[in-house]
Short mmCIF file of C-alpha atoms in Angstrom, two decimals:
data_model
loop_
_atom_site.label_atom_id
_atom_site.label_comp_id
_atom_site.label_asym_id
_atom_site.label_seq_id
_atom_site.Cartn_x
_atom_site.Cartn_y
_atom_site.Cartn_z
CA MET A 109 1.50 -109.14 -28.83
CA ALA A 110 1.87 -112.63 -26.91
CA LYS A 111 4.72 -114.32 -27.10
CA ASN A 112 4.96 -118.10 -25.92
CA LYS A 113 7.49 -119.82 -23.59
CA THR A 114 8.47 -123.48 -23.24
CA ILE A 115 9.93 -124.56 -19.87
CA PHE A 116 10.18 -127.89 -17.81
CA VAL A 117 8.82 -127.77 -14.59
CA CYS A 118 9.26 -131.08 -11.62
CA ASN A 119 5.58 -132.11 -10.68
CA GLU A 120 7.26 -132.97 -6.67
CA CYS A 121 8.73 -129.57 -5.86
CA GLY A 122 8.28 -127.31 -9.04
CA TYR A 123 11.81 -126.99 -9.98
CA GLU A 124 11.36 -124.67 -13.51
CA SER A 125 14.59 -125.69 -15.91
CA SER A 126 14.61 -124.48 -19.92
CA LYS A 127 15.07 -128.23 -20.75
CA TRP A 128 14.21 -132.03 -19.58
CA LEU A 129 15.76 -133.38 -16.70
CA GLY A 130 15.74 -137.00 -16.31
CA LYS A 131 16.88 -136.61 -12.20
CA CYS A 132 15.41 -132.74 -10.45
CA PRO A 133 18.38 -131.47 -8.65
CA ALA A 134 15.82 -130.04 -6.73
CA CYS A 135 14.10 -132.95 -4.89
CA ASN A 136 16.00 -135.94 -6.34
CA ASN A 137 13.04 -137.38 -7.86
CA TRP A 138 13.37 -139.47 -10.99
CA ASN A 139 11.22 -138.67 -14.31
CA THR A 140 8.80 -135.56 -12.57
CA PHE A 141 9.24 -133.23 -15.07
CA PHE A 142 6.81 -132.07 -17.56
CA GLU A 143 6.22 -129.48 -20.41
CA GLN A 144 4.79 -126.62 -19.69
CA LYS A 145 4.10 -123.28 -22.27
CA ILE A 146 4.00 -119.65 -20.58
CA ILE A 147 2.45 -116.68 -22.18
CA GLU A 148 4.40 -113.61 -21.38
CA THR A 149 2.69 -110.72 -22.45
CA LYS A 150 4.29 -107.41 -22.96
CA GLY A 151 3.96 -104.39 -21.08
CA SER A 152 2.83 -106.00 -18.07
CA LEU A 153 5.61 -105.30 -15.84
CA LYS A 154 4.31 -101.82 -16.83
CA ALA A 155 0.93 -101.87 -16.37
CA GLN A 156 2.05 -103.75 -12.56
CA SER A 157 4.52 -100.82 -12.02
CA ASN A 158 1.66 -98.18 -12.74
CA LYS A 159 -0.40 -98.84 -9.54
CA VAL A 160 0.21 -96.73 -6.61
CA ASN A 161 0.87 -98.49 -3.11
CA SER A 162 2.90 -96.01 -0.56
CA PRO A 163 4.22 -97.66 2.58
CA LYS A 164 2.36 -96.49 5.12
CA PRO A 165 3.43 -96.81 9.16
CA LEU A 166 2.71 -99.73 11.14
CA ASN A 167 1.41 -98.14 13.98
CA SER A 168 -1.00 -96.35 11.92
CA TYR A 169 -2.95 -99.73 11.16
CA GLU A 170 -5.60 -100.74 13.42
CA GLY A 171 -5.10 -104.26 14.72
CA LYS A 172 -8.46 -106.25 15.23
CA GLU A 173 -8.38 -109.71 16.84
CA CYS A 174 -9.54 -113.09 15.27
CA ILE A 175 -13.31 -113.60 14.99
CA ARG A 176 -13.48 -118.11 15.22
CA MET A 177 -16.37 -119.77 14.16
CA THR A 178 -16.28 -122.89 16.22
CA THR A 179 -16.27 -126.25 13.81
CA GLY A 180 -18.34 -128.02 16.33
CA PHE A 181 -15.67 -130.51 17.73
CA GLU A 182 -13.59 -129.55 20.28
CA GLU A 183 -10.28 -131.65 19.23
CA LEU A 184 -10.58 -129.90 16.13
CA ASP A 185 -10.79 -126.26 17.87
CA ARG A 186 -8.04 -127.48 19.59
CA VAL A 187 -6.01 -128.02 17.31
CA LEU A 188 -7.09 -125.00 15.49
CA GLY A 189 -5.93 -122.74 18.52
CA GLY A 190 -9.86 -121.64 19.52
CA GLY A 191 -12.13 -122.04 16.12
CA LEU A 192 -11.95 -121.22 12.53
CA VAL A 193 -10.60 -117.86 12.05
CA LYS A 194 -12.66 -115.70 9.60
CA GLY A 195 -11.12 -115.26 6.32
CA SER A 196 -8.64 -117.68 6.91
CA LEU A 197 -7.66 -120.28 4.38
CA VAL A 198 -6.56 -123.93 6.17
CA LEU A 199 -5.37 -126.73 3.96
CA LEU A 200 -6.33 -130.25 5.17
CA GLY A 201 -4.35 -133.19 3.64
CA GLY A 202 -4.36 -136.88 4.36
CA GLU A 203 -4.02 -140.08 2.39
CA PRO A 204 -6.96 -141.65 0.84
CA GLY A 205 -9.85 -143.03 2.82
CA ILE A 206 -8.16 -142.28 5.71
CA GLY A 207 -12.14 -139.87 6.44
CA LYS A 208 -10.80 -136.27 5.31
CA SER A 209 -13.75 -136.07 3.35
CA THR A 210 -16.24 -137.51 6.09
CA LEU A 211 -14.70 -135.35 8.74
CA ILE A 212 -15.43 -132.10 6.71
CA LEU A 213 -18.74 -132.85 6.02
CA GLN A 214 -19.82 -133.21 9.53
CA ILE A 215 -17.90 -129.40 9.89
CA CYS A 216 -20.29 -128.40 7.35
CA ASP A 217 -22.95 -129.65 9.11
CA LYS A 218 -22.29 -128.20 12.65
CA VAL A 219 -21.05 -124.91 11.43
CA VAL A 220 -24.37 -123.66 9.20
CA GLY A 221 -25.38 -121.91 12.16
CA GLU A 222 -23.03 -119.15 11.19
CA GLY A 223 -24.82 -118.91 7.21
CA LYS A 224 -24.46 -120.74 4.11
CA VAL A 225 -22.07 -123.50 3.25
CA LEU A 226 -20.70 -124.15 -0.23
CA TYR A 227 -19.36 -127.53 -0.65
CA VAL A 228 -17.39 -127.44 -3.86
CA SER A 229 -16.24 -131.16 -5.21
CA GLY A 230 -14.31 -132.61 -8.50
CA GLU A 231 -13.94 -136.10 -7.26
CA GLU A 232 -17.95 -137.13 -5.86
CA SER A 233 -21.13 -136.39 -7.88
CA ALA A 234 -23.74 -134.89 -5.58
CA GLU A 235 -25.53 -138.14 -5.48
CA GLN A 236 -22.26 -139.21 -3.17
CA ILE A 237 -22.23 -136.74 -1.12
CA LYS A 238 -25.13 -137.18 -0.56
CA ILE A 239 -25.33 -141.22 0.44
CA ARG A 240 -22.58 -140.12 3.14
CA ALA A 241 -25.02 -137.36 3.58
CA ASP A 242 -27.46 -139.39 5.28
CA ARG A 243 -25.31 -142.36 6.39
CA LEU A 244 -23.65 -139.34 8.92
CA GLY A 245 -27.48 -138.28 9.93
CA ILE A 246 -26.82 -134.55 8.11
CA ASN A 247 -30.19 -132.88 6.06
CA ASN A 248 -29.23 -129.30 6.16
CA ASP A 249 -31.16 -127.23 3.26
CA ASP A 250 -28.05 -124.67 4.47
CA ILE A 251 -25.31 -126.83 2.90
CA LEU A 252 -24.66 -125.99 -0.47
CA PHE A 253 -23.72 -128.38 -3.43
CA LEU A 254 -21.34 -127.76 -6.54
CA GLY A 255 -19.65 -130.38 -8.95
CA GLU A 256 -17.76 -128.00 -10.29
CA THR A 257 -13.59 -128.47 -11.53
CA ASP A 258 -13.26 -124.55 -13.64
CA ILE A 259 -11.68 -122.11 -11.36
CA ASP A 260 -13.64 -119.31 -12.89
CA VAL A 261 -16.68 -120.86 -12.31
CA ILE A 262 -16.16 -121.74 -8.98
CA ASN A 263 -15.23 -118.14 -8.36
CA GLN A 264 -18.16 -116.87 -9.65
CA SER A 265 -20.33 -119.33 -7.18
CA ILE A 266 -18.98 -117.55 -4.48
CA ILE A 267 -19.25 -114.39 -4.82
CA ASN A 268 -22.58 -114.98 -5.90
CA LEU A 269 -23.80 -117.07 -2.85
CA ASN A 270 -21.12 -115.05 -0.41
CA PRO A 271 -21.31 -118.10 1.73
CA LYS A 272 -19.64 -118.41 5.21
CA LEU A 273 -17.95 -121.51 4.86
CA VAL A 274 -16.03 -122.73 1.66
CA ILE A 275 -14.57 -126.69 1.10
CA ILE A 276 -12.49 -127.48 -1.59
CA ASP A 277 -12.39 -131.09 -2.61
CA SER A 278 -9.68 -131.43 -3.88
CA ILE A 279 -7.18 -129.31 -5.17
CA GLN A 280 -5.79 -131.27 -7.27
CA THR A 281 -9.14 -131.69 -9.22
CA MET A 282 -9.43 -127.79 -10.07
CA TYR A 283 -8.17 -126.52 -13.04
CA SER A 284 -7.99 -122.92 -14.97
CA GLU A 285 -7.82 -122.27 -18.60
CA GLU A 286 -5.32 -119.56 -18.15
CA ILE A 287 -2.29 -122.71 -17.50
CA SER A 288 -2.11 -124.86 -20.81
CA SER A 289 -0.67 -127.90 -18.23
CA ALA A 290 -3.12 -130.74 -16.88
CA ALA A 291 -5.33 -130.47 -13.56
CA GLY A 292 -3.47 -131.50 -10.34
CA SER A 293 0.42 -129.95 -12.01
CA VAL A 294 2.30 -128.01 -10.09
CA SER A 295 1.35 -124.69 -12.19
CA GLN A 296 -2.40 -125.63 -11.91
CA VAL A 297 -2.56 -125.91 -8.26
CA ARG A 298 -0.17 -122.66 -7.23
CA GLU A 299 -2.75 -120.80 -9.68
CA ILE A 300 -5.83 -121.88 -8.44
CA THR A 301 -5.00 -121.30 -4.78
CA THR A 302 -4.14 -118.03 -5.23
CA GLN A 303 -7.57 -117.31 -7.09
CA ILE A 304 -9.11 -119.00 -4.18
CA MET A 305 -7.04 -116.44 -1.95
CA ARG A 306 -7.77 -114.31 -3.46
CA VAL A 307 -11.62 -114.50 -3.81
CA CYS A 308 -11.89 -115.57 -0.37
CA LYS A 309 -9.84 -113.46 1.34
CA SER A 310 -11.34 -110.25 0.40
CA ARG A 311 -14.81 -111.16 1.33
CA ALA A 312 -13.74 -112.45 4.45
CA ILE A 313 -14.63 -115.92 3.93
CA THR A 314 -13.50 -119.05 5.21
CA THR A 315 -12.23 -121.80 3.48
CA ILE A 316 -10.73 -125.82 3.71
CA ILE A 317 -8.88 -126.46 0.98
CA ILE A 318 -8.69 -130.83 0.28
CA GLY A 319 -5.41 -131.51 -0.62
CA HIS A 320 -3.80 -135.54 -1.99
CA VAL A 321 -0.73 -136.35 -0.06
CA THR A 322 2.29 -137.76 -2.29
CA LYS A 323 3.96 -141.58 -0.78
CA ASP A 324 6.25 -139.73 1.43
CA GLY A 325 3.45 -138.81 3.26
CA ASN A 326 3.49 -134.78 1.86
CA ILE A 327 0.95 -133.00 0.26
CA ALA A 328 1.19 -132.79 -3.45
CA GLY A 329 2.32 -130.13 -5.48
CA PRO A 330 4.56 -127.59 -4.76
CA ARG A 331 5.89 -126.53 -1.70
CA VAL A 332 4.57 -122.80 -1.59
CA LEU A 333 1.01 -124.31 -1.76
CA GLU A 334 1.63 -124.96 2.32
CA HIS A 335 3.42 -121.45 3.05
CA MET A 336 0.36 -119.51 0.94
CA VAL A 337 -2.16 -120.68 3.03
CA ASP A 338 -2.34 -119.95 7.06
CA THR A 339 -3.02 -123.22 8.45
CA VAL A 340 -1.87 -127.30 7.41
CA LEU A 341 -3.37 -129.66 9.35
CA TYR A 342 -3.06 -133.49 8.64
CA LEU A 343 -5.20 -136.57 9.00
CA GLU A 344 -3.06 -139.51 10.10
CA GLY A 345 -3.52 -143.06 11.05
CA GLU A 346 -3.92 -146.49 9.65
CA ARG A 347 -6.67 -147.04 6.84
CA TYR A 348 -7.56 -149.92 8.63
CA VAL A 349 -7.58 -148.67 12.33
CA SER A 350 -10.32 -146.53 13.89
CA TYR A 351 -8.38 -144.37 15.39
CA ARG A 352 -7.03 -140.54 13.90
CA ILE A 353 -5.22 -137.95 14.80
CA LEU A 354 -5.21 -134.50 13.81
CA ARG A 355 -1.92 -133.01 13.84
CA GLY A 356 -1.13 -128.92 12.70
CA VAL A 357 2.04 -128.62 11.12
CA LYS A 358 1.35 -125.57 10.42
CA ASN A 359 -1.08 -122.43 12.23
CA ARG A 360 -0.51 -118.27 11.88
CA PHE A 361 -3.10 -118.11 14.58
CA GLY A 362 -2.04 -120.64 17.35
CA SER A 363 0.42 -123.06 18.49
CA THR A 364 1.23 -126.04 16.15
CA ASN A 365 2.37 -128.48 18.47
CA GLU A 366 -1.44 -129.49 18.88
CA ILE A 367 -3.48 -132.95 17.77
CA GLY A 368 -6.90 -134.20 18.27
CA MET A 369 -7.72 -138.12 18.36
CA PHE A 370 -10.96 -139.24 16.43
CA GLU A 371 -12.01 -142.52 16.19
CA MET A 372 -13.91 -143.78 12.86
CA ILE A 373 -17.48 -145.12 13.71
CA ASP A 374 -19.98 -146.22 11.23
CA LYS A 375 -21.51 -142.28 12.26
CA GLY A 376 -18.99 -140.68 11.12
CA MET A 377 -15.49 -139.13 12.85
CA SER A 378 -16.16 -139.37 16.96
CA GLU A 379 -13.41 -137.47 19.09
CA ILE A 380 -12.25 -138.83 21.55
CA LEU A 381 -11.53 -136.27 24.81
CA ASN A 382 -9.78 -138.28 26.86
CA PRO A 383 -6.79 -140.08 24.61
CA SER A 384 -4.69 -141.49 27.68
CA ASP A 385 -7.63 -143.85 28.80
CA ILE A 386 -7.91 -145.49 25.07
CA LEU A 387 -4.15 -145.76 24.20
CA ILE A 388 -3.46 -147.90 27.87
CA SER A 389 -6.87 -149.23 28.04
CA GLU A 390 -5.70 -152.38 26.37
CA ARG A 391 -2.64 -153.59 27.91
CA GLU A 392 -1.73 -156.92 29.45
CA ASP A 393 -1.35 -157.36 33.25
CA ASN A 394 2.37 -156.83 34.22
CA PRO A 395 4.13 -157.65 30.58
CA SER A 396 7.92 -157.55 30.49
CA GLY A 397 9.22 -154.93 27.91
CA SER A 398 6.24 -152.82 28.26
CA CYS A 399 6.40 -149.44 29.72
CA ILE A 400 3.70 -146.57 30.42
CA VAL A 401 5.57 -143.00 29.53
CA SER A 402 4.10 -139.33 29.54
CA ALA A 403 4.68 -137.46 26.76
CA MET A 404 2.88 -133.75 26.22
CA GLU A 405 1.05 -132.50 22.85
CA GLY A 406 1.20 -128.95 22.68
CA THR A 407 -0.45 -128.29 26.15
CA ARG A 408 -2.24 -131.86 26.86
CA PRO A 409 -0.19 -134.30 28.74
CA MET A 410 -0.85 -138.01 26.98
CA LEU A 411 0.04 -140.96 28.67
CA ILE A 412 1.17 -143.90 26.33
CA GLU A 413 2.60 -147.42 26.62
CA LEU A 414 5.87 -147.96 24.83
CA GLN A 415 6.51 -151.89 24.19
CA ALA A 416 10.03 -152.86 23.18
CA LEU A 417 11.82 -156.89 22.17
CA THR A 418 14.75 -158.14 22.61
CA SER A 419 16.19 -161.09 21.42
CA GLN A 420 18.74 -163.14 19.93
CA SER A 421 20.21 -161.90 16.83
CA VAL A 422 20.36 -164.95 13.45
CA PHE A 423 22.79 -163.25 11.66
CA GLY A 424 26.08 -161.12 12.51
CA ILE A 425 24.90 -157.68 12.42
CA PRO A 426 22.12 -156.78 14.85
CA LYS A 427 18.79 -155.48 13.77
CA ARG A 428 16.93 -152.16 15.36
CA THR A 429 13.56 -151.16 14.42
CA ALA A 430 11.86 -148.19 15.76
CA ASN A 431 8.14 -147.62 15.19
CA GLY A 432 7.00 -144.32 16.93
CA ILE A 433 10.45 -143.02 17.66
CA ASP A 434 13.33 -141.21 16.17
CA TYR A 435 15.72 -144.56 14.71
CA ASN A 436 18.57 -142.01 15.79
CA ARG A 437 17.35 -142.11 18.73
CA LEU A 438 16.87 -145.60 19.61
CA ALA A 439 20.27 -146.80 18.60
CA LEU A 440 21.94 -143.47 20.88
CA LEU A 441 19.87 -144.75 24.32
CA ILE A 442 20.87 -148.31 23.29
CA ALA A 443 24.97 -147.46 23.38
CA VAL A 444 23.79 -145.49 26.68
CA LEU A 445 22.45 -148.29 27.97
CA GLU A 446 26.04 -150.76 26.69
CA LYS A 447 28.02 -148.16 27.92
CA LYS A 448 26.66 -147.12 31.43
CA ALA A 449 24.40 -149.68 32.70
CA GLY A 450 26.29 -152.68 31.69
CA LEU A 451 23.57 -154.01 29.37
CA MET A 452 25.18 -156.97 26.64
CA LEU A 453 22.70 -155.82 23.59
CA GLY A 454 25.22 -155.86 21.14
CA GLY A 455 24.13 -159.53 20.18
CA GLN A 456 20.27 -158.61 20.38
CA ASP A 457 17.76 -157.66 17.76
CA VAL A 458 15.67 -154.60 19.40
CA TYR A 459 12.37 -153.82 18.23
CA LEU A 460 9.78 -150.91 19.85
CA ASN A 461 6.81 -149.60 19.00
CA VAL A 462 4.52 -146.89 20.51
CA VAL A 463 0.85 -148.12 20.72
CA GLY A 464 -1.60 -146.65 19.01
CA GLY A 465 -0.12 -145.01 16.07
CA ILE A 466 1.44 -142.40 18.38
CA ARG A 467 4.56 -140.83 16.83
CA LEU A 468 6.89 -139.12 19.58
CA ASN A 469 9.76 -136.89 19.43
CA GLU A 470 10.17 -135.14 22.50
CA PRO A 471 12.93 -136.63 25.21
CA SER A 472 10.96 -136.77 27.85
CA VAL A 473 10.52 -141.09 26.72
CA ASP A 474 14.09 -141.11 26.77
CA LEU A 475 13.82 -143.18 30.11
CA GLY A 476 11.19 -145.45 28.83
CA ILE A 477 12.61 -146.68 26.32
CA ILE A 478 15.75 -147.81 28.25
CA ALA A 479 13.26 -149.10 31.04
CA ALA A 480 10.80 -150.53 28.56
CA ALA A 481 14.65 -152.09 26.79
CA THR A 482 15.99 -153.35 29.94
CA SER A 483 12.29 -154.81 31.12
CA SER A 484 12.25 -157.12 28.06
CA PHE A 485 16.20 -158.06 27.58
CA LYS A 486 15.54 -159.51 31.37
CA ASN A 487 12.41 -160.12 30.95
CA VAL A 488 11.59 -158.65 34.34
CA PRO A 489 8.19 -156.61 34.01
CA ILE A 490 7.36 -153.17 35.37
CA PRO A 491 4.60 -152.72 37.38
CA LYS A 492 2.09 -152.06 36.60
CA ASP A 493 0.78 -148.83 37.66
CA THR A 494 4.04 -147.01 36.96
CA VAL A 495 5.02 -144.28 35.46
CA ILE A 496 8.39 -142.99 34.12
CA MET A 497 9.59 -139.77 32.16
CA GLY A 498 12.76 -138.43 31.91
CA GLU A 499 15.47 -137.58 29.26
CA VAL A 500 19.05 -139.36 28.92
CA GLY A 501 22.07 -137.60 28.58
CA LEU A 502 25.02 -139.43 27.20
CA THR A 503 26.67 -140.26 30.16
CA GLY A 504 23.26 -141.73 32.18
CA GLU A 505 22.17 -138.71 33.53
CA VAL A 506 18.64 -138.35 33.92
CA ARG A 507 18.13 -134.89 32.70
CA ARG A 508 14.46 -132.03 34.27
CA ILE A 509 11.80 -131.96 31.95
CA ASN A 510 9.18 -129.50 31.50
CA LEU A 511 5.28 -129.01 32.30
CA MET A 512 5.99 -131.69 34.93
CA GLU A 513 2.66 -130.74 36.85
CA LYS A 514 0.30 -131.41 34.55
CA ARG A 515 2.22 -134.80 33.42
CA LEU A 516 1.57 -135.88 37.44
CA LYS A 517 -1.78 -134.31 37.24
CA GLU A 518 -2.28 -137.05 34.86
CA ALA A 519 -1.01 -139.63 35.79
CA GLU A 520 -2.93 -139.18 39.28
CA LYS A 521 -6.37 -138.37 37.72
CA LEU A 522 -6.28 -142.18 35.63
CA GLY A 523 -5.03 -144.29 39.15
CA PHE A 524 -1.15 -144.85 38.53
CA LYS A 525 -0.13 -144.93 41.76
CA THR A 526 4.49 -144.33 41.60
CA CYS A 527 6.13 -141.97 39.01
CA ILE A 528 9.64 -142.37 38.17
CA ILE A 529 10.82 -138.55 37.23
CA PRO A 530 14.39 -136.85 37.05
CA GLU A 531 15.83 -135.66 40.62
CA SER A 532 15.95 -132.41 39.25
CA ASN A 533 12.24 -131.98 38.90
CA LYS A 534 11.00 -133.56 42.28
CA LYS A 535 13.55 -130.74 43.93
CA VAL A 536 10.87 -127.69 42.31
CA LEU A 537 7.41 -129.51 42.42
CA LYS A 538 4.99 -127.37 44.84
CA GLU A 539 2.07 -129.35 44.80
CA LYS A 540 0.89 -132.76 46.85
CA TYR A 541 -0.41 -135.81 45.00
CA LYS A 542 -1.31 -138.85 45.59
CA LEU A 543 1.56 -140.01 44.00
CA ASP A 544 5.09 -141.67 45.07
CA ILE A 545 7.04 -140.16 43.33
CA ILE A 546 10.76 -141.02 43.00
CA GLY A 547 13.83 -138.96 41.77
CA VAL A 548 16.47 -140.10 40.21
CA LYS A 549 19.89 -139.24 39.09
CA ASN A 550 21.04 -141.51 36.24
CA ILE A 551 20.00 -145.02 34.71
CA GLY A 552 21.45 -146.89 37.00
CA GLU A 553 19.73 -145.12 40.19
CA ALA A 554 16.73 -145.47 38.17
CA MET A 555 16.79 -149.18 37.26
CA LYS A 556 17.10 -149.88 41.29
CA LYS A 557 14.13 -148.03 41.61
CA ILE A 558 11.85 -149.37 38.76
CA GLY A 559 13.17 -153.16 40.45
CA LEU A 560 15.33 -153.96 36.94
#
């Protein structure tokens, strides 16, 4: 006989409690607990224990290479590691209006040569999807639409059609009658993902799940959702700016450091094959506080413009603002400038911005940050044809960075004349470049070579 049990679950992180709590002890969010009924059936554990699944030696299994399906976008294929892996489960997240459904519909049109595509939508009607398809110039009979939110009906349609690709838009709108909570809750999202994974992986059907994001930018629902899928992608960018960045944060079949760049136009998403040229194309002639740095996103070198602004602080405590760079890293580099270069920035507000909405995490841009801040403080421009790269230590030394050859080739291709790099990198260069490569050991020497 079934026994009913009531628990309280946090809608943000999935924490379970026997009583209602105002504040979740796991994620520290307020008013996120909701009541959920659980039906426990006696004998279920015993039935599971009767299933025999004896362990076997790992060497007895045959390792198979991943069969990939191209998406038609070079940028997306790079992020995925070469294309969609057959039978994989991909989670795509992003803010509303960022272009998730547009990108997915374009992918459906480009992969139809592989077989049928099933587009399941719980948010939009068939007429709305058709209007978008007409705007994008998509007219293909192999794209099948299903407007449904019941997971049992969806699973039966997948079994009957056996498509090559399944789109779930979005996971928060689907529900299972076996769970008493509302659609989009932690238990519903977890159960829906489990059922989709069981049906599609048993039939080697590639599945892309679209997920909503919270105000913090994370995919709504329990973190276990990201652990269950094979690949997690985030589509980032400002809603009212045309550029979009597709970033892979988890990938069982490739690197997680790759990014793809797109531009939202009237015909949908258009991939940007040379983002460096786009990111530095609108730079003014010799402005003070502007600097070109080289950053690696996976295997791709990107030249990006950094902008710094220093101004006399009106209040007693100077303000530090960083957009695209870790705030703590900016504060650390300002302290190094004051201690090792003698720049009195204690009474200056310092603002730093990475052009194009890119977020830089690697330390190779440290020397560029210091150069841009010094240029703005002294109101002396940095030569427009100069690229600056290098990691800066706490003692002011310029440390070695990796993949220097790729960075220099990108700078050479875009027509730059001078590169300021760490001296330790210059000593081990094997190839010859049409660049004036200057090696520096510390920030004092770097400022002299740049002309600051």
